[in-house]
Amino acid sequence: MALRRAILGNPDVLSSTGWYQMLQNDFWGTPLTDSGSHGSYRPLAVASFKLNHLLDGFKPLGYHLGNVLLHCLATALVLRLGRHLIPSRTGAAIAGLLFAAHPVHTEAVAGVVGRADLTACVFYLLAVLAYIRHIQWRHQTDLRHWPALGLTVLAAAAAVLCKETAVTALVVCAIYDIIKGYAGCRDKVGRRQRLRKLYAPAPSNE
């Protein structure tokens, strides 16, 4: 039923419908102003279905291949994120493998309609990775932190246009920034205390 509504019977996926039209409709091709609209606004996910249809019609191979490739990309991004967050390369690799093989992703990858989750996940991870780079360059007073911040916002917006739940992307970035800032402050305090002990005058024996 979901497959029929989202793809087979979705006027936005059919090649006869213009690309602009999908910006006015929900995920199922119903106008957002219609009282029967589901309200799920996911134009980028629908655009990927439309691209599949333009390339190979309704042949299932292209749709499933697209989902698998998106999952592979998401796994690579998780691995990269793990290298930022986990000190051990082995730990980061294990995190990537767990993400790749975890059964919770079965429906999103095997079910064509799960494309919305996959695309949102990819852009979500890109937003977080871009923000991590933004923080690194900001601490180094490197002007490239501004483009990285812009990329964060764009990736987060793209994630939301794939699935609404990705609205938390910027919240996660803000929380990460706060945690890094707190950790940085503790490191500075620790360094200052060590320097004071190192350069403190020796106690007098008089």
Tab-separated table of C-alpha atoms in Angstrom:
chain	number	residue	atom	x	y	z
A	1	MET	CA	0.000	0.000	0.000
A	2	ALA	CA	2.762	2.428	0.959
A	3	LEU	CA	4.727	1.537	-2.169
A	4	ARG	CA	1.722	2.188	-4.381
A	5	ARG	CA	0.953	5.543	-2.777
A	6	ALA	CA	4.538	6.785	-2.560
A	7	ILE	CA	5.774	5.662	-5.975
A	8	LEU	CA	3.474	3.745	-8.299
A	9	GLY	CA	0.498	6.040	-7.829
A	10	ASN	CA	2.335	9.214	-6.919
A	11	PRO	CA	1.796	11.887	-9.600
A	12	ASP	CA	5.013	13.631	-8.538
A	13	VAL	CA	7.045	10.549	-9.451
A	14	LEU	CA	5.544	10.228	-12.918
A	15	SER	CA	7.606	11.871	-15.626
A	16	SER	CA	4.579	13.819	-16.871
A	17	THR	CA	4.587	15.907	-13.687
A	18	GLY	CA	6.936	18.873	-13.343
A	19	TRP	CA	9.667	19.021	-10.723
A	20	TYR	CA	8.188	22.179	-9.240
A	21	GLN	CA	4.920	20.437	-8.467
A	22	MET	CA	6.477	18.187	-5.829
A	23	LEU	CA	7.366	21.259	-3.782
A	24	GLN	CA	3.657	21.865	-3.295
A	25	ASN	CA	2.676	18.307	-2.403
A	26	ASP	CA	3.263	15.933	0.472
A	27	PHE	CA	5.219	12.671	0.329
A	28	TRP	CA	2.279	10.859	-1.256
A	29	GLY	CA	1.651	13.428	-3.990
A	30	THR	CA	-1.329	15.093	-2.322
A	31	PRO	CA	-1.374	18.919	-2.275
A	32	LEU	CA	-0.423	20.218	1.155
A	33	THR	CA	-3.458	22.499	1.086
A	34	ASP	CA	-5.770	19.508	0.649
A	35	SER	CA	-7.679	18.450	3.763
A	36	GLY	CA	-6.674	14.851	3.080
A	37	SER	CA	-2.949	15.606	2.989
A	38	HIS	CA	-0.748	13.515	5.254
A	39	GLY	CA	1.358	16.604	5.944
A	40	SER	CA	4.683	14.827	5.463
A	41	TYR	CA	6.820	17.201	3.392
A	42	ARG	CA	9.719	15.247	1.850
A	43	PRO	CA	10.423	16.693	-1.602
A	44	LEU	CA	14.032	15.502	-1.816
A	45	ALA	CA	13.030	11.906	-1.152
A	46	VAL	CA	10.293	12.186	-3.779
A	47	ALA	CA	12.806	13.739	-6.186
A	48	SER	CA	15.005	10.652	-5.823
A	49	PHE	CA	12.029	8.441	-6.737
A	50	LYS	CA	11.311	10.648	-9.728
A	51	LEU	CA	14.925	10.370	-10.847
A	52	ASN	CA	14.700	6.582	-10.585
A	53	HIS	CA	11.540	6.628	-12.679
A	54	LEU	CA	13.122	8.815	-15.342
A	55	LEU	CA	16.126	6.507	-15.581
A	56	ASP	CA	14.425	3.121	-15.604
A	57	GLY	CA	10.690	3.435	-15.109
A	58	PHE	CA	9.242	1.258	-12.372
A	59	LYS	CA	11.832	-1.520	-12.604
A	60	PRO	CA	12.611	-2.431	-8.994
A	61	LEU	CA	16.359	-2.961	-9.431
A	62	GLY	CA	17.175	0.737	-9.679
A	63	TYR	CA	15.126	1.623	-6.610
A	64	HIS	CA	16.660	-1.123	-4.474
A	65	LEU	CA	20.154	-0.365	-5.755
A	66	GLY	CA	19.660	3.279	-4.837
A	67	ASN	CA	18.697	2.309	-1.294
A	68	VAL	CA	21.695	0.008	-0.920
A	69	LEU	CA	24.093	2.679	-2.181
A	70	LEU	CA	22.620	5.241	0.200
A	71	HIS	CA	23.040	2.819	3.097
A	72	CYS	CA	26.663	2.226	2.088
A	73	LEU	CA	27.243	5.984	2.012
A	74	ALA	CA	25.622	6.388	5.424
A	75	THR	CA	27.831	3.608	6.784
A	76	ALA	CA	30.951	5.344	5.461
A	77	LEU	CA	29.835	8.573	7.134
A	78	VAL	CA	29.204	6.756	10.427
A	79	LEU	CA	32.712	5.321	10.205
A	80	ARG	CA	34.116	8.804	9.664
A	81	LEU	CA	32.075	10.160	12.552
A	82	GLY	CA	33.330	7.316	14.716
A	83	ARG	CA	36.909	8.343	14.020
A	84	HIS	CA	36.103	11.781	15.420
A	85	LEU	CA	34.325	10.506	18.516
A	86	ILE	CA	36.097	7.235	19.336
A	87	PRO	CA	39.836	7.316	20.111
A	88	SER	CA	40.424	3.806	18.774
A	89	ARG	CA	40.303	3.088	15.042
A	90	THR	CA	39.120	-0.391	15.920
A	91	GLY	CA	36.249	1.064	17.919
A	92	ALA	CA	35.273	3.304	15.007
A	93	ALA	CA	35.364	0.324	12.644
A	94	ILE	CA	33.174	-1.708	14.990
A	95	ALA	CA	30.697	1.176	15.163
A	96	GLY	CA	30.572	1.289	11.364
A	97	LEU	CA	30.050	-2.463	11.109
A	98	LEU	CA	27.289	-2.398	13.716
A	99	PHE	CA	25.541	0.379	11.837
A	100	ALA	CA	25.879	-1.443	8.523
A	101	ALA	CA	24.588	-4.782	9.764
A	102	HIS	CA	22.092	-3.793	12.454
A	103	PRO	CA	18.671	-5.341	11.753
A	104	VAL	CA	16.871	-2.120	12.673
A	105	HIS	CA	17.855	-0.789	9.236
A	106	THR	CA	16.339	-3.711	7.343
A	107	GLU	CA	13.024	-2.033	6.613
A	108	ALA	CA	14.595	1.230	5.483
A	109	VAL	CA	17.036	-0.491	3.115
A	110	ALA	CA	14.886	-3.353	1.834
A	111	GLY	CA	11.695	-1.323	1.579
A	112	VAL	CA	11.856	1.174	-1.269
A	113	VAL	CA	9.719	3.691	0.632
A	114	GLY	CA	12.468	3.741	3.272
A	115	ARG	CA	14.392	6.018	0.918
A	116	ALA	CA	13.207	8.975	3.002
A	117	ASP	CA	14.982	7.591	6.074
A	118	LEU	CA	18.160	6.820	4.149
A	119	THR	CA	18.477	10.198	2.475
A	120	ALA	CA	17.681	11.991	5.732
A	121	CYS	CA	20.331	9.914	7.501
A	122	VAL	CA	22.998	10.780	4.928
A	123	PHE	CA	22.345	14.519	5.099
A	124	TYR	CA	22.043	14.364	8.891
A	125	LEU	CA	25.480	12.782	9.198
A	126	LEU	CA	26.929	15.268	6.715
A	127	ALA	CA	25.569	18.114	8.841
A	128	VAL	CA	27.166	16.741	12.014
A	129	LEU	CA	30.496	16.070	10.302
A	130	ALA	CA	30.531	19.542	8.772
A	131	TYR	CA	29.850	21.064	12.171
A	132	ILE	CA	32.675	19.088	13.761
A	133	ARG	CA	34.976	20.498	11.090
A	134	HIS	CA	33.541	23.960	11.770
A	135	ILE	CA	34.462	23.656	15.456
A	136	GLN	CA	37.984	22.479	14.651
A	137	TRP	CA	38.634	25.346	12.240
A	138	ARG	CA	36.984	27.854	14.577
A	139	HIS	CA	39.352	26.910	17.391
A	140	GLN	CA	42.246	27.358	14.973
A	141	THR	CA	40.833	30.769	13.912
A	142	ASP	CA	40.720	29.415	10.369
A	143	LEU	CA	38.271	31.349	8.189
A	144	ARG	CA	37.162	28.110	6.576
A	145	HIS	CA	34.951	27.560	9.606
A	146	TRP	CA	32.345	29.859	8.015
A	147	PRO	CA	31.849	27.733	4.870
A	148	ALA	CA	31.768	24.658	7.109
A	149	LEU	CA	29.002	26.260	9.158
A	150	GLY	CA	27.105	27.104	5.985
A	151	LEU	CA	27.449	23.514	4.808
A	152	THR	CA	26.100	22.365	8.169
A	153	VAL	CA	22.966	24.463	7.765
A	154	LEU	CA	22.450	23.361	4.153
A	155	ALA	CA	22.904	19.680	4.986
A	156	ALA	CA	20.543	19.959	7.956
A	157	ALA	CA	17.934	21.667	5.771
A	158	ALA	CA	18.311	18.951	3.135
A	159	ALA	CA	17.865	16.287	5.814
A	160	VAL	CA	14.614	17.907	6.948
A	161	LEU	CA	13.411	17.999	3.327
A	162	CYS	CA	13.964	14.241	3.236
A	163	LYS	CA	12.183	13.479	6.512
A	164	GLU	CA	10.812	15.734	9.226
A	165	THR	CA	12.496	13.904	12.111
A	166	ALA	CA	15.870	15.223	10.925
A	167	VAL	CA	14.950	18.584	12.452
A	168	THR	CA	17.058	17.497	15.434
A	169	ALA	CA	20.296	17.737	13.424
A	170	LEU	CA	21.113	21.297	14.478
A	171	VAL	CA	20.150	20.478	18.067
A	172	VAL	CA	22.675	17.639	18.086
A	173	CYS	CA	25.304	19.995	16.655
A	174	ALA	CA	24.608	22.553	19.381
A	175	ILE	CA	24.841	19.914	22.118
A	176	TYR	CA	28.130	18.667	20.683
A	177	ASP	CA	29.468	22.226	20.649
A	178	ILE	CA	28.502	22.704	24.308
A	179	ILE	CA	30.145	19.430	25.314
A	180	LYS	CA	33.316	20.260	23.393
A	181	GLY	CA	33.359	23.742	24.884
A	182	TYR	CA	33.023	22.347	28.410
A	183	ALA	CA	35.756	19.796	27.764
A	184	GLY	CA	37.965	22.526	26.310
A	185	CYS	CA	37.471	24.700	29.381
A	186	ARG	CA	38.420	21.813	31.652
A	187	ASP	CA	41.544	21.170	29.588
A	188	LYS	CA	42.544	24.839	29.833
A	189	VAL	CA	42.033	24.854	33.594
A	190	GLY	CA	44.061	21.673	33.914
A	191	ARG	CA	46.902	23.112	31.836
A	192	ARG	CA	46.944	26.295	33.889
A	193	GLN	CA	47.108	24.323	37.126
A	194	ARG	CA	49.975	22.214	35.811
A	195	LEU	CA	51.848	25.326	34.689
A	196	ARG	CA	51.379	26.951	38.082
A	197	LYS	CA	52.799	23.895	39.807
A	198	LEU	CA	55.680	23.759	37.351
A	199	TYR	CA	56.688	27.401	37.754
A	200	ALA	CA	55.707	27.856	41.377
A	201	PRO	CA	58.640	28.982	43.550
A	202	ALA	CA	60.218	26.294	45.659
A	203	PRO	CA	59.301	26.442	49.364
A	204	SER	CA	61.871	28.173	51.526
A	205	ASN	CA	63.826	26.118	54.090
A	206	GLU	CA	64.528	29.119	56.298
